[in-house]
Amino acid sequence: MNRSRDPGRPAPRVLAELGRLGTRAVDYAWAADRQLRHLVGRAVLPTGPGGAPPAVLLPGIYETWEFLGPVATALARAGHPVHAVPGLRHNARPVPESADVVVEHLERADLNGVVLVAHSKGGLIGKRVMLSAAADRVLGMVAIATPFAGSRWARYMLSRALRSFDPRDPVLLALAGELLVNERITSVYPRFDPHIPETGRLPGARNVELPLAGHFRPLGQRLLVQTVVREVARITE
């Protein structure tokens, strides 16, 4: 018996695309809210009881540490001193230059035994730091939604900074070829990321895919926050 589809009901493919458009809209709204909070008032890094290894926040491109605010608050409550890197500003420099800024900060602040907690581009910066002269200062990294393999959409971007995420970019390819530090990285990423169709999976790393959608909004969702805190604790055990 043939069952024809109800002509008044959208096709599954159309429904899926509408769902993706909705995800993008909510995602951008969350990011816009974070940018607005930064413009309206300067947030203060959360503090907690201390006693655990320090966590250093590495935001994504055009982001400030406030994007990682929910994660930072949970880490502080778990006893981790939380540090931002003011020299990153809005993180628009090339990855190697940004990594140099982070290395300088670690050395100037004399931070040791740290865990890098990164979002998006921040994970690329963090991996570069783990390959630098400051590598001994870093226990490991939890990278959230990081384009370790690049993004196929990058080549269409007007901004040179965004085009650097092209999978063919020399800096990206060089980082991908450095495999030894991957075992000290936990890569956490949503099931659907509109900015990174390739996902944040990293060969040789501990990969954790979460049943979430978006590139920015998951940073404020309880499941991701709890996962990051758990993975930071695992690295520091």
PDB file of C-alpha atoms in Angstrom:
ATOM      1  CA  MET A   1       0.000   0.000   0.000  1.00  0.00           C
ATOM      2  CA  ASN A   2       1.458   3.353  -1.077  1.00  0.00           C
ATOM      3  CA  ARG A   3       1.266   6.153   1.414  1.00  0.00           C
ATOM      4  CA  SER A   4       1.624   9.580  -0.091  1.00  0.00           C
ATOM      5  CA  ARG A   5       2.980  12.402   1.989  1.00  0.00           C
ATOM      6  CA  ASP A   6       0.509  14.960   3.254  1.00  0.00           C
ATOM      7  CA  PRO A   7       0.890  17.858   0.752  1.00  0.00           C
ATOM      8  CA  GLY A   8       0.307  20.332   3.546  1.00  0.00           C
ATOM      9  CA  ARG A   9       3.205  19.020   5.620  1.00  0.00           C
ATOM     10  CA  PRO A  10       6.792  20.158   4.890  1.00  0.00           C
ATOM     11  CA  ALA A  11       9.247  17.543   3.650  1.00  0.00           C
ATOM     12  CA  PRO A  12      11.696  16.148   6.249  1.00  0.00           C
ATOM     13  CA  ARG A  13      14.589  17.863   4.477  1.00  0.00           C
ATOM     14  CA  VAL A  14      12.806  21.210   4.732  1.00  0.00           C
ATOM     15  CA  LEU A  15      12.090  20.652   8.415  1.00  0.00           C
ATOM     16  CA  ALA A  16      15.740  19.777   9.029  1.00  0.00           C
ATOM     17  CA  GLU A  17      16.905  22.944   7.293  1.00  0.00           C
ATOM     18  CA  LEU A  18      14.433  25.052   9.245  1.00  0.00           C
ATOM     19  CA  GLY A  19      15.793  23.494  12.427  1.00  0.00           C
ATOM     20  CA  ARG A  20      19.341  24.410  11.415  1.00  0.00           C
ATOM     21  CA  LEU A  21      18.293  27.975  10.651  1.00  0.00           C
ATOM     22  CA  GLY A  22      16.685  28.171  14.079  1.00  0.00           C
ATOM     23  CA  THR A  23      19.871  26.867  15.682  1.00  0.00           C
ATOM     24  CA  ARG A  24      21.917  29.533  13.894  1.00  0.00           C
ATOM     25  CA  ALA A  25      19.529  32.283  14.984  1.00  0.00           C
ATOM     26  CA  VAL A  26      19.632  31.242  18.661  1.00  0.00           C
ATOM     27  CA  ASP A  27      23.393  30.772  18.451  1.00  0.00           C
ATOM     28  CA  TYR A  28      24.028  34.272  17.101  1.00  0.00           C
ATOM     29  CA  ALA A  29      21.613  35.762  19.621  1.00  0.00           C
ATOM     30  CA  TRP A  30      23.617  34.189  22.457  1.00  0.00           C
ATOM     31  CA  ALA A  31      26.880  35.543  21.020  1.00  0.00           C
ATOM     32  CA  ALA A  32      25.374  39.010  20.561  1.00  0.00           C
ATOM     33  CA  ASP A  33      24.240  38.994  24.185  1.00  0.00           C
ATOM     34  CA  ARG A  34      27.798  38.226  25.340  1.00  0.00           C
ATOM     35  CA  GLN A  35      29.223  41.034  23.217  1.00  0.00           C
ATOM     36  CA  LEU A  36      26.591  43.430  24.568  1.00  0.00           C
ATOM     37  CA  ARG A  37      27.436  42.484  28.156  1.00  0.00           C
ATOM     38  CA  HIS A  38      31.071  43.282  27.440  1.00  0.00           C
ATOM     39  CA  LEU A  39      30.186  46.696  26.027  1.00  0.00           C
ATOM     40  CA  VAL A  40      27.734  47.635  28.783  1.00  0.00           C
ATOM     41  CA  GLY A  41      29.895  46.724  31.759  1.00  0.00           C
ATOM     42  CA  ARG A  42      33.232  45.124  32.450  1.00  0.00           C
ATOM     43  CA  ALA A  43      32.749  41.705  33.995  1.00  0.00           C
ATOM     44  CA  VAL A  44      34.971  40.467  36.804  1.00  0.00           C
ATOM     45  CA  LEU A  45      36.668  37.093  36.697  1.00  0.00           C
ATOM     46  CA  PRO A  46      34.961  34.746  39.157  1.00  0.00           C
ATOM     47  CA  THR A  47      36.864  33.677  42.231  1.00  0.00           C
ATOM     48  CA  GLY A  48      36.449  30.622  44.406  1.00  0.00           C
ATOM     49  CA  PRO A  49      38.031  28.823  47.337  1.00  0.00           C
ATOM     50  CA  GLY A  50      41.201  28.007  45.395  1.00  0.00           C
ATOM     51  CA  GLY A  51      43.410  25.003  46.013  1.00  0.00           C
ATOM     52  CA  ALA A  52      43.061  23.414  42.570  1.00  0.00           C
ATOM     53  CA  PRO A  53      45.366  23.981  39.577  1.00  0.00           C
ATOM     54  CA  PRO A  54      44.808  27.266  37.717  1.00  0.00           C
ATOM     55  CA  ALA A  55      42.646  27.442  34.605  1.00  0.00           C
ATOM     56  CA  VAL A  56      43.594  29.862  31.829  1.00  0.00           C
ATOM     57  CA  LEU A  57      40.776  30.975  29.514  1.00  0.00           C
ATOM     58  CA  LEU A  58      41.426  31.224  25.771  1.00  0.00           C
ATOM     59  CA  PRO A  59      38.370  32.595  23.922  1.00  0.00           C
ATOM     60  CA  GLY A  60      37.620  32.333  20.220  1.00  0.00           C
ATOM     61  CA  ILE A  61      38.088  34.864  17.481  1.00  0.00           C
ATOM     62  CA  TYR A  62      36.506  38.285  18.141  1.00  0.00           C
ATOM     63  CA  GLU A  63      35.586  37.032  21.620  1.00  0.00           C
ATOM     64  CA  THR A  64      36.542  38.112  25.118  1.00  0.00           C
ATOM     65  CA  TRP A  65      36.788  35.785  28.098  1.00  0.00           C
ATOM     66  CA  GLU A  66      33.147  36.590  28.948  1.00  0.00           C
ATOM     67  CA  PHE A  67      32.074  34.044  26.326  1.00  0.00           C
ATOM     68  CA  LEU A  68      33.535  31.441  28.676  1.00  0.00           C
ATOM     69  CA  GLY A  69      31.892  33.081  31.684  1.00  0.00           C
ATOM     70  CA  PRO A  70      29.583  30.186  32.669  1.00  0.00           C
ATOM     71  CA  VAL A  71      32.509  27.752  32.427  1.00  0.00           C
ATOM     72  CA  ALA A  72      34.751  30.132  34.403  1.00  0.00           C
ATOM     73  CA  THR A  73      32.182  30.424  37.196  1.00  0.00           C
ATOM     74  CA  ALA A  74      31.866  26.647  37.505  1.00  0.00           C
ATOM     75  CA  LEU A  75      35.647  26.199  37.508  1.00  0.00           C
ATOM     76  CA  ALA A  76      36.049  28.815  40.247  1.00  0.00           C
ATOM     77  CA  ARG A  77      33.428  27.040  42.357  1.00  0.00           C
ATOM     78  CA  ALA A  78      35.399  23.821  41.871  1.00  0.00           C
ATOM     79  CA  GLY A  79      38.451  25.515  43.379  1.00  0.00           C
ATOM     80  CA  HIS A  80      40.394  26.516  40.257  1.00  0.00           C
ATOM     81  CA  PRO A  81      41.923  30.003  40.193  1.00  0.00           C
ATOM     82  CA  VAL A  82      40.669  31.398  36.872  1.00  0.00           C
ATOM     83  CA  HIS A  83      42.894  33.552  34.670  1.00  0.00           C
ATOM     84  CA  ALA A  84      42.211  35.536  31.514  1.00  0.00           C
ATOM     85  CA  VAL A  85      44.882  36.849  29.121  1.00  0.00           C
ATOM     86  CA  PRO A  86      44.205  40.588  28.700  1.00  0.00           C
ATOM     87  CA  GLY A  87      46.754  40.858  25.890  1.00  0.00           C
ATOM     88  CA  LEU A  88      44.530  38.768  23.604  1.00  0.00           C
ATOM     89  CA  ARG A  89      41.961  41.584  23.571  1.00  0.00           C
ATOM     90  CA  HIS A  90      39.323  40.481  21.024  1.00  0.00           C
ATOM     91  CA  ASN A  91      41.610  37.737  19.706  1.00  0.00           C
ATOM     92  CA  ALA A  92      41.901  38.844  16.075  1.00  0.00           C
ATOM     93  CA  ARG A  93      45.668  38.254  15.672  1.00  0.00           C
ATOM     94  CA  PRO A  94      47.008  35.236  13.772  1.00  0.00           C
ATOM     95  CA  VAL A  95      47.301  32.086  15.872  1.00  0.00           C
ATOM     96  CA  PRO A  96      51.129  32.191  16.232  1.00  0.00           C
ATOM     97  CA  GLU A  97      51.068  35.801  17.473  1.00  0.00           C
ATOM     98  CA  SER A  98      48.236  35.065  19.883  1.00  0.00           C
ATOM     99  CA  ALA A  99      50.118  32.049  21.223  1.00  0.00           C
ATOM    100  CA  ASP A 100      53.137  34.274  21.875  1.00  0.00           C
ATOM    101  CA  VAL A 101      50.890  36.614  23.888  1.00  0.00           C
ATOM    102  CA  VAL A 102      49.680  33.685  26.008  1.00  0.00           C
ATOM    103  CA  VAL A 103      53.219  32.379  26.547  1.00  0.00           C
ATOM    104  CA  GLU A 104      54.343  35.830  27.668  1.00  0.00           C
ATOM    105  CA  HIS A 105      51.422  36.011  30.091  1.00  0.00           C
ATOM    106  CA  LEU A 106      52.193  32.584  31.602  1.00  0.00           C
ATOM    107  CA  GLU A 107      55.820  33.542  32.088  1.00  0.00           C
ATOM    108  CA  ARG A 108      55.139  37.032  33.445  1.00  0.00           C
ATOM    109  CA  ALA A 109      52.515  35.742  35.905  1.00  0.00           C
ATOM    110  CA  ASP A 110      54.718  32.710  36.667  1.00  0.00           C
ATOM    111  CA  LEU A 111      51.802  30.332  36.194  1.00  0.00           C
ATOM    112  CA  ASN A 112      52.635  26.631  36.377  1.00  0.00           C
ATOM    113  CA  GLY A 113      50.600  23.447  36.248  1.00  0.00           C
ATOM    114  CA  VAL A 114      47.809  25.186  34.366  1.00  0.00           C
ATOM    115  CA  VAL A 115      44.961  23.775  32.327  1.00  0.00           C
ATOM    116  CA  LEU A 116      44.034  25.752  29.235  1.00  0.00           C
ATOM    117  CA  VAL A 117      40.271  26.056  28.718  1.00  0.00           C
ATOM    118  CA  ALA A 118      39.616  27.210  25.190  1.00  0.00           C
ATOM    119  CA  HIS A 119      36.792  27.947  22.798  1.00  0.00           C
ATOM    120  CA  SER A 120      37.028  27.686  19.019  1.00  0.00           C
ATOM    121  CA  LYS A 121      40.202  29.499  17.807  1.00  0.00           C
ATOM    122  CA  GLY A 122      41.398  29.444  21.413  1.00  0.00           C
ATOM    123  CA  GLY A 123      42.018  25.718  21.056  1.00  0.00           C
ATOM    124  CA  LEU A 124      44.395  26.322  18.146  1.00  0.00           C
ATOM    125  CA  ILE A 125      46.209  28.948  20.195  1.00  0.00           C
ATOM    126  CA  GLY A 126      46.364  26.563  23.144  1.00  0.00           C
ATOM    127  CA  LYS A 127      47.845  23.746  21.090  1.00  0.00           C
ATOM    128  CA  ARG A 128      50.497  26.129  19.794  1.00  0.00           C
ATOM    129  CA  VAL A 129      51.297  27.128  23.390  1.00  0.00           C
ATOM    130  CA  MET A 130      51.644  23.442  24.287  1.00  0.00           C
ATOM    131  CA  LEU A 131      54.295  23.188  21.574  1.00  0.00           C
ATOM    132  CA  SER A 132      56.173  26.282  22.757  1.00  0.00           C
ATOM    133  CA  ALA A 133      58.917  26.961  25.289  1.00  0.00           C
ATOM    134  CA  ALA A 134      56.159  27.295  27.903  1.00  0.00           C
ATOM    135  CA  ALA A 135      54.949  23.732  27.331  1.00  0.00           C
ATOM    136  CA  ASP A 136      56.159  22.585  30.765  1.00  0.00           C
ATOM    137  CA  ARG A 137      53.811  25.078  32.399  1.00  0.00           C
ATOM    138  CA  VAL A 138      50.737  23.381  30.877  1.00  0.00           C
ATOM    139  CA  LEU A 139      49.211  20.137  32.151  1.00  0.00           C
ATOM    140  CA  GLY A 140      46.711  19.899  29.330  1.00  0.00           C
ATOM    141  CA  MET A 141      43.837  21.582  27.570  1.00  0.00           C
ATOM    142  CA  VAL A 142      40.079  21.294  27.243  1.00  0.00           C
ATOM    143  CA  ALA A 143      39.129  22.715  23.849  1.00  0.00           C
ATOM    144  CA  ILE A 144      35.501  23.478  23.038  1.00  0.00           C
ATOM    145  CA  ALA A 145      34.267  23.517  19.434  1.00  0.00           C
ATOM    146  CA  THR A 146      37.760  24.046  18.030  1.00  0.00           C
ATOM    147  CA  PRO A 147      38.264  23.784  14.240  1.00  0.00           C
ATOM    148  CA  PHE A 148      41.368  21.594  14.456  1.00  0.00           C
ATOM    149  CA  ALA A 149      40.744  20.495  10.857  1.00  0.00           C
ATOM    150  CA  GLY A 150      39.491  23.909   9.779  1.00  0.00           C
ATOM    151  CA  SER A 151      36.089  24.794   8.394  1.00  0.00           C
ATOM    152  CA  ARG A 152      34.951  24.472   4.797  1.00  0.00           C
ATOM    153  CA  TRP A 153      33.082  27.780   5.148  1.00  0.00           C
ATOM    154  CA  ALA A 154      36.227  29.775   5.954  1.00  0.00           C
ATOM    155  CA  ARG A 155      37.295  30.305   2.359  1.00  0.00           C
ATOM    156  CA  TYR A 156      34.125  32.313   1.708  1.00  0.00           C
ATOM    157  CA  MET A 157      34.671  34.772   4.558  1.00  0.00           C
ATOM    158  CA  LEU A 158      35.524  38.413   3.810  1.00  0.00           C
ATOM    159  CA  SER A 159      37.749  38.749   6.875  1.00  0.00           C
ATOM    160  CA  ARG A 160      41.336  37.526   6.486  1.00  0.00           C
ATOM    161  CA  ALA A 161      41.252  36.440  10.128  1.00  0.00           C
ATOM    162  CA  LEU A 162      38.282  34.161   9.456  1.00  0.00           C
ATOM    163  CA  ARG A 163      39.782  32.833   6.214  1.00  0.00           C
ATOM    164  CA  SER A 164      42.701  31.518   8.282  1.00  0.00           C
ATOM    165  CA  PHE A 165      40.425  28.639   9.304  1.00  0.00           C
ATOM    166  CA  ASP A 166      40.492  27.304   5.742  1.00  0.00           C
ATOM    167  CA  PRO A 167      41.561  23.622   5.943  1.00  0.00           C
ATOM    168  CA  ARG A 168      44.357  24.456   3.464  1.00  0.00           C
ATOM    169  CA  ASP A 169      45.871  27.196   5.661  1.00  0.00           C
ATOM    170  CA  PRO A 170      49.615  26.525   6.284  1.00  0.00           C
ATOM    171  CA  VAL A 171      49.443  27.336  10.012  1.00  0.00           C
ATOM    172  CA  LEU A 172      46.457  25.024  10.448  1.00  0.00           C
ATOM    173  CA  LEU A 173      48.155  22.236   8.510  1.00  0.00           C
ATOM    174  CA  ALA A 174      51.342  22.606  10.548  1.00  0.00           C
ATOM    175  CA  LEU A 175      49.390  22.367  13.812  1.00  0.00           C
ATOM    176  CA  ALA A 176      47.504  19.327  12.541  1.00  0.00           C
ATOM    177  CA  GLY A 177      50.825  17.626  11.847  1.00  0.00           C
ATOM    178  CA  GLU A 178      51.954  18.019  15.460  1.00  0.00           C
ATOM    179  CA  LEU A 179      50.486  14.909  17.058  1.00  0.00           C
ATOM    180  CA  LEU A 180      52.488  14.402  20.256  1.00  0.00           C
ATOM    181  CA  VAL A 181      50.545  16.860  22.422  1.00  0.00           C
ATOM    182  CA  ASN A 182      47.140  15.637  21.265  1.00  0.00           C
ATOM    183  CA  GLU A 183      47.034  13.022  24.006  1.00  0.00           C
ATOM    184  CA  ARG A 184      46.958  15.841  26.579  1.00  0.00           C
ATOM    185  CA  ILE A 185      43.975  17.513  24.932  1.00  0.00           C
ATOM    186  CA  THR A 186      40.292  16.884  25.494  1.00  0.00           C
ATOM    187  CA  SER A 187      38.214  18.088  22.580  1.00  0.00           C
ATOM    188  CA  VAL A 188      34.573  18.750  23.476  1.00  0.00           C
ATOM    189  CA  TYR A 189      32.197  19.595  20.656  1.00  0.00           C
ATOM    190  CA  PRO A 190      28.454  19.707  19.869  1.00  0.00           C
ATOM    191  CA  ARG A 191      26.791  17.209  17.578  1.00  0.00           C
ATOM    192  CA  PHE A 192      25.866  20.023  15.185  1.00  0.00           C
ATOM    193  CA  ASP A 193      28.077  23.078  14.791  1.00  0.00           C
ATOM    194  CA  PRO A 194      26.960  25.472  12.022  1.00  0.00           C
ATOM    195  CA  HIS A 195      30.451  26.976  11.834  1.00  0.00           C
ATOM    196  CA  ILE A 196      32.445  23.748  11.860  1.00  0.00           C
ATOM    197  CA  PRO A 197      30.750  21.035   9.780  1.00  0.00           C
ATOM    198  CA  GLU A 198      33.930  18.956  10.193  1.00  0.00           C
ATOM    199  CA  THR A 199      33.321  18.903  13.998  1.00  0.00           C
ATOM    200  CA  GLY A 200      36.002  19.490  16.606  1.00  0.00           C
ATOM    201  CA  ARG A 201      37.310  15.932  16.619  1.00  0.00           C
ATOM    202  CA  LEU A 202      41.091  15.708  17.079  1.00  0.00           C
ATOM    203  CA  PRO A 203      43.058  12.525  16.254  1.00  0.00           C
ATOM    204  CA  GLY A 204      44.833  11.079  19.287  1.00  0.00           C
ATOM    205  CA  ALA A 205      42.955  13.297  21.738  1.00  0.00           C
ATOM    206  CA  ARG A 206      40.158  12.462  24.138  1.00  0.00           C
ATOM    207  CA  ASN A 207      37.094  13.358  22.053  1.00  0.00           C
ATOM    208  CA  VAL A 208      33.748  14.085  23.693  1.00  0.00           C
ATOM    209  CA  GLU A 209      30.762  14.747  21.441  1.00  0.00           C
ATOM    210  CA  LEU A 210      27.738  16.221  23.223  1.00  0.00           C
ATOM    211  CA  PRO A 211      24.082  16.078  22.066  1.00  0.00           C
ATOM    212  CA  LEU A 212      23.993  19.866  21.652  1.00  0.00           C
ATOM    213  CA  ALA A 213      23.709  22.248  18.720  1.00  0.00           C
ATOM    214  CA  GLY A 214      25.459  25.522  18.023  1.00  0.00           C
ATOM    215  CA  HIS A 215      28.905  27.053  18.206  1.00  0.00           C
ATOM    216  CA  PHE A 216      28.374  29.705  20.902  1.00  0.00           C
ATOM    217  CA  ARG A 217      25.221  28.824  22.837  1.00  0.00           C
ATOM    218  CA  PRO A 218      26.534  25.476  24.174  1.00  0.00           C
ATOM    219  CA  LEU A 219      29.025  27.511  26.251  1.00  0.00           C
ATOM    220  CA  GLY A 220      26.133  28.462  28.491  1.00  0.00           C
ATOM    221  CA  GLN A 221      24.468  25.066  28.655  1.00  0.00           C
ATOM    222  CA  ARG A 222      24.713  22.968  31.782  1.00  0.00           C
ATOM    223  CA  LEU A 223      25.804  19.754  30.065  1.00  0.00           C
ATOM    224  CA  LEU A 224      28.797  21.395  28.414  1.00  0.00           C
ATOM    225  CA  VAL A 225      29.793  23.323  31.531  1.00  0.00           C
ATOM    226  CA  GLN A 226      29.688  20.189  33.681  1.00  0.00           C
ATOM    227  CA  THR A 227      31.631  18.244  31.053  1.00  0.00           C
ATOM    228  CA  VAL A 228      34.394  20.848  30.932  1.00  0.00           C
ATOM    229  CA  VAL A 229      34.728  20.939  34.734  1.00  0.00           C
ATOM    230  CA  ARG A 230      34.888  17.134  34.839  1.00  0.00           C
ATOM    231  CA  GLU A 231      37.514  16.999  32.099  1.00  0.00           C
ATOM    232  CA  VAL A 232      39.647  19.667  33.770  1.00  0.00           C
ATOM    233  CA  ALA A 233      39.528  17.615  36.979  1.00  0.00           C
ATOM    234  CA  ARG A 234      40.546  14.491  35.054  1.00  0.00           C
ATOM    235  CA  ILE A 235      43.567  16.274  33.533  1.00  0.00           C
ATOM    236  CA  THR A 236      44.714  17.518  36.933  1.00  0.00           C
ATOM    237  CA  GLU A 237      44.351  14.211  38.803  1.00  0.00           C
TER     238      GLU A 237
END
